mmCIF file of C-alpha atoms in Angstrom:
data_model
loop_
_atom_site.group_PDB
_atom_site.id
_atom_site.type_symbol
_atom_site.label_atom_id
_atom_site.label_comp_id
_atom_site.label_asym_id
_atom_site.label_seq_id
_atom_site.Cartn_x
_atom_site.Cartn_y
_atom_site.Cartn_z
ATOM 1 C CA ASP A 1 -42.217 19.923 -16.464
ATOM 2 C CA GLU A 2 -40.050 20.386 -13.433
ATOM 3 C CA VAL A 3 -41.029 18.562 -10.306
ATOM 4 C CA LEU A 4 -40.393 20.559 -7.179
ATOM 5 C CA LYS A 5 -40.686 19.331 -3.647
ATOM 6 C CA GLY A 6 -40.089 21.847 -0.911
ATOM 7 C CA TRP A 7 -40.432 21.989 2.784
ATOM 8 C CA SER A 8 -39.040 23.866 5.759
ATOM 9 C CA ARG A 9 -37.223 21.882 8.429
ATOM 10 C CA ASN A 10 -34.979 23.210 11.182
ATOM 11 C CA GLY A 11 -34.666 26.596 9.498
ATOM 12 C CA LEU A 12 -33.462 25.124 6.215
ATOM 13 C CA VAL A 13 -35.185 24.643 2.889
ATOM 14 C CA ASP A 14 -34.627 21.481 0.843
ATOM 15 C CA ILE A 15 -35.709 21.290 -2.754
ATOM 16 C CA ASP A 16 -35.629 18.306 -5.092
ATOM 17 C CA ILE A 17 -35.689 18.953 -8.807
ATOM 18 C CA ASN A 18 -35.844 16.243 -11.459
ATOM 19 C CA HIS A 19 -35.585 17.786 -14.915
ATOM 20 C CA LEU A 20 -34.636 16.606 -18.413
ATOM 21 C CA GLY A 21 -32.808 13.465 -17.373
ATOM 22 C CA TYR A 22 -30.917 15.107 -14.545
ATOM 23 C CA ASP A 23 -31.489 14.344 -10.894
ATOM 24 C CA ILE A 24 -30.642 17.433 -8.882
ATOM 25 C CA GLU A 25 -30.786 17.452 -5.102
ATOM 26 C CA VAL A 26 -30.525 20.929 -3.614
ATOM 27 C CA LYS A 27 -29.465 21.433 -0.006
ATOM 28 C CA THR A 28 -28.930 24.655 1.874
ATOM 29 C CA VAL A 29 -26.195 25.619 4.308
ATOM 30 C CA SER A 30 -25.408 28.839 6.131
ATOM 31 C CA ASP A 31 -21.887 28.944 4.635
ATOM 32 C CA VAL A 32 -21.187 27.387 1.237
ATOM 33 C CA ASN A 33 -17.502 27.058 2.219
ATOM 34 C CA ASP A 34 -18.574 24.577 4.933
ATOM 35 C CA PRO A 35 -20.871 22.314 2.884
ATOM 36 C CA ASN A 36 -22.006 19.904 5.603
ATOM 37 C CA VAL A 37 -25.538 19.052 4.528
ATOM 38 C CA ASN A 38 -28.325 17.165 6.251
ATOM 39 C CA VAL A 39 -29.488 14.168 4.247
ATOM 40 C CA SER A 40 -32.970 12.943 5.136
ATOM 41 C CA PHE A 41 -32.712 9.323 3.986
ATOM 42 C CA HIS A 42 -29.704 7.046 3.570
ATOM 43 C CA ASN A 43 -30.522 6.455 -0.124
ATOM 44 C CA GLN A 44 -31.332 10.075 -1.034
ATOM 45 C CA LEU A 45 -28.030 10.686 -2.834
ATOM 46 C CA GLN A 46 -27.705 7.363 -4.622
ATOM 47 C CA TYR A 47 -25.905 7.141 -7.965
ATOM 48 C CA LYS A 48 -28.338 6.390 -10.793
ATOM 49 C CA GLU A 49 -27.079 4.962 -14.048
ATOM 50 C CA SER A 50 -30.081 6.296 -15.991
ATOM 51 C CA VAL A 51 -29.563 9.997 -15.143
ATOM 52 C CA THR A 52 -26.753 12.387 -14.275
ATOM 53 C CA SER A 53 -27.086 13.217 -10.589
ATOM 54 C CA PHE A 54 -25.909 16.338 -8.804
ATOM 55 C CA LEU A 55 -25.915 17.734 -5.308
ATOM 56 C CA PHE A 56 -26.234 21.527 -5.336
ATOM 57 C CA VAL A 57 -25.247 23.184 -2.072
ATOM 58 C CA MET A 58 -26.657 26.698 -1.789
ATOM 59 C CA GLU A 59 -26.040 29.360 0.802
ATOM 60 C CA CYS A 60 -29.221 30.307 2.628
ATOM 61 C CA LYS A 61 -29.358 31.893 6.048
ATOM 62 C CA SER A 62 -32.409 31.878 8.253
ATOM 63 C CA THR A 63 -33.441 34.174 11.043
ATOM 64 C CA ARG A 64 -36.504 34.976 13.080
ATOM 65 C CA THR A 65 -35.444 38.517 13.974
ATOM 66 C CA ASP A 66 -34.747 40.335 10.691
ATOM 67 C CA LEU A 67 -38.306 41.153 9.675
ATOM 68 C CA SER A 68 -37.139 42.717 6.400
ATOM 69 C CA LEU A 69 -36.406 39.232 5.022
ATOM 70 C CA PRO A 70 -39.131 37.053 3.461
ATOM 71 C CA THR A 71 -40.787 34.057 5.074
ATOM 72 C CA LEU A 72 -40.927 30.853 3.012
ATOM 73 C CA PRO A 73 -44.318 31.717 1.437
ATOM 74 C CA ASP A 74 -43.089 35.224 0.575
ATOM 75 C CA LEU A 75 -39.840 33.823 -0.826
ATOM 76 C CA ILE A 76 -41.762 31.392 -3.049
ATOM 77 C CA ASP A 77 -44.009 34.261 -4.215
ATOM 78 C CA GLN A 78 -40.899 36.302 -5.100
ATOM 79 C CA ILE A 79 -39.388 33.378 -7.020
ATOM 80 C CA ILE A 80 -42.610 32.853 -8.973
ATOM 81 C CA GLU A 81 -42.767 36.558 -9.825
ATOM 82 C CA THR A 82 -39.110 37.197 -10.674
ATOM 83 C CA ASP A 83 -37.894 33.853 -12.046
ATOM 84 C CA TYR A 84 -41.077 32.428 -13.594
ATOM 85 C CA GLY A 85 -42.836 35.559 -14.881
ATOM 86 C CA GLY A 86 -45.647 35.551 -12.331
ATOM 87 C CA GLU A 87 -48.308 32.968 -11.623
ATOM 88 C CA ASP A 88 -50.331 34.006 -14.698
ATOM 89 C CA SER A 89 -47.486 33.319 -17.135
ATOM 90 C CA ASP A 90 -47.271 29.909 -18.820
ATOM 91 C CA LEU A 91 -44.099 28.930 -16.943
ATOM 92 C CA GLY A 92 -45.328 30.459 -13.678
ATOM 93 C CA SER A 93 -48.636 28.590 -13.801
ATOM 94 C CA LYS A 94 -46.800 25.298 -14.450
ATOM 95 C CA PHE A 95 -44.514 25.993 -11.503
ATOM 96 C CA VAL A 96 -47.513 26.764 -9.265
ATOM 97 C CA LYS A 97 -49.175 23.481 -10.350
ATOM 98 C CA CYS A 98 -45.991 21.621 -9.337
ATOM 99 C CA LEU A 99 -46.051 23.375 -5.981
ATOM 100 C CA GLU A 100 -49.723 22.490 -5.495
ATOM 101 C CA LYS A 101 -48.969 18.860 -6.269
ATOM 102 C CA GLU A 102 -45.891 18.571 -4.085
ATOM 103 C CA ILE A 103 -46.480 20.839 -1.066
ATOM 104 C CA GLU A 104 -49.317 19.862 1.212
ATOM 105 C CA SER A 105 -51.965 22.608 1.516
ATOM 106 C CA TYR A 106 -50.303 24.874 -1.084
ATOM 107 C CA PRO A 107 -51.296 27.593 -1.786
ATOM 108 C CA TRP A 108 -51.365 28.512 1.875
ATOM 109 C CA SER A 109 -54.233 30.455 3.396
ATOM 110 C CA ALA A 110 -53.509 33.749 5.186
ATOM 111 C CA VAL A 111 -53.666 31.912 8.528
ATOM 112 C CA GLU A 112 -51.229 29.220 7.320
ATOM 113 C CA ARG A 113 -48.861 31.858 5.862
ATOM 114 C CA ASN A 114 -48.707 33.560 9.266
ATOM 115 C CA ARG A 115 -47.462 30.345 10.872
ATOM 116 C CA PHE A 116 -44.175 30.675 8.988
ATOM 117 C CA THR A 117 -41.863 32.686 11.231
ATOM 118 C CA SER A 118 -38.413 31.855 9.867
ATOM 119 C CA ARG A 119 -37.129 34.362 7.360
ATOM 120 C CA PHE A 120 -34.618 33.617 4.652
ATOM 121 C CA GLU A 121 -31.715 35.334 2.975
ATOM 122 C CA VAL A 122 -30.752 33.404 -0.128
ATOM 123 C CA SER A 123 -27.332 34.020 -1.614
ATOM 124 C CA ASP A 124 -26.219 33.468 -5.197
ATOM 125 C CA SER A 125 -23.335 31.410 -3.788
ATOM 126 C CA PHE A 126 -23.512 27.706 -4.456
ATOM 127 C CA SER A 127 -21.386 24.695 -5.273
ATOM 128 C CA ALA A 128 -22.307 21.681 -7.358
ATOM 129 C CA TYR A 129 -21.111 18.129 -6.857
ATOM 130 C CA LYS A 130 -21.574 15.096 -9.091
ATOM 131 C CA ILE A 131 -22.952 11.945 -7.539
ATOM 132 C CA LEU A 132 -20.662 9.276 -8.968
ATOM 133 C CA GLU A 133 -20.851 5.523 -8.668
ATOM 134 C CA GLY A 134 -19.005 4.458 -5.523
ATOM 135 C CA CYS A 135 -18.695 7.964 -4.027
ATOM 136 C CA ALA A 136 -19.306 8.425 -0.275
ATOM 137 C CA ALA A 137 -22.985 9.324 -0.779
ATOM 138 C CA ASP A 138 -23.542 6.342 -3.103
ATOM 139 C CA GLN A 139 -21.874 3.983 -0.623
ATOM 140 C CA MET A 140 -24.172 5.298 2.107
ATOM 141 C CA ALA A 141 -27.200 4.905 -0.177
ATOM 142 C CA LEU A 142 -26.286 1.320 -0.995
ATOM 143 C CA GLY A 143 -25.733 0.530 2.664
ATOM 144 C CA THR A 144 -22.244 -0.836 1.985
ATOM 145 C CA SER A 145 -21.018 0.522 5.302
ATOM 146 C CA ILE A 146 -24.203 0.011 7.328
ATOM 147 C CA PRO A 147 -24.338 -3.133 9.459
ATOM 148 C CA ASP A 148 -27.264 -5.529 9.061
ATOM 149 C CA GLY A 149 -30.199 -4.579 11.269
ATOM 150 C CA VAL A 150 -29.304 -0.873 11.375
ATOM 151 C CA THR A 151 -31.559 1.677 9.686
ATOM 152 C CA ILE A 152 -30.352 5.220 9.229
ATOM 153 C CA ASN A 153 -33.034 7.789 8.464
ATOM 154 C CA LYS A 154 -30.853 10.898 8.542
ATOM 155 C CA TYR A 155 -27.174 11.718 8.330
ATOM 156 C CA LYS A 156 -24.801 14.633 7.720
ATOM 157 C CA LEU A 157 -22.558 14.643 4.635
ATOM 158 C CA ASP A 158 -19.532 16.831 4.017
ATOM 159 C CA ALA A 159 -20.077 17.553 0.312
ATOM 160 C CA LYS A 160 -16.328 18.135 -0.083
ATOM 161 C CA ALA A 161 -16.040 14.322 -0.044
ATOM 162 C CA LEU A 162 -17.737 14.370 -3.473
ATOM 163 C CA GLU A 163 -16.321 15.502 -6.806
ATOM 164 C CA GLU A 164 -16.986 19.212 -7.292
ATOM 165 C CA PHE A 165 -18.420 20.058 -10.694
ATOM 166 C CA GLU A 166 -16.338 23.011 -11.870
ATOM 167 C CA ASP A 167 -18.082 23.837 -15.161
ATOM 168 C CA ILE A 168 -21.519 24.302 -13.631
ATOM 169 C CA SER A 169 -22.274 27.661 -15.297
ATOM 170 C CA VAL A 170 -21.582 26.282 -18.770
ATOM 171 C CA TRP A 171 -23.626 23.155 -18.008
ATOM 172 C CA LEU A 172 -26.579 25.151 -16.649
ATOM 173 C CA GLU A 173 -26.659 27.402 -19.706
ATOM 174 C CA SER A 174 -26.507 24.517 -22.177
ATOM 175 C CA SER A 175 -28.963 22.289 -20.311
ATOM 176 C CA PHE A 176 -31.682 24.737 -19.331
ATOM 177 C CA SER A 177 -31.699 27.421 -22.029
#
């Protein structure tokens, strides 16, 4: 089963997916052509010999003023309904169980749902980058450029410094169908 971890922070949504021997980190940006992503921990994008690792950068814009757009709970409900066949389907119920395990207090009560005020417009635009041994993200994860005694909990990465994975559509179809 897929393992999904999601949370809202600073108007962005980060999702980690670990599936079938692939480690996929998904980050959102307002413009996929400017893929500067926030990385929560210095070792979050570390190369792993045991799995193929990717960074997916997706375009997702947030607003508090366009009330026609969904809040995070509404967006998750839409994804469950449209992409997973609803919460009563086999796949949908598995996805909901992952959400319950990984998101504190999910499913949210009506009061908790009303606390979400950011609204999201998710685009189909995304780029995919391979996390390779020795790449900028791997060097950061290994601490090769961090002086002794310094701890970095968060940093910004320009994903263009990584190798873009050009054949992503073919890979997605063959890996997840």
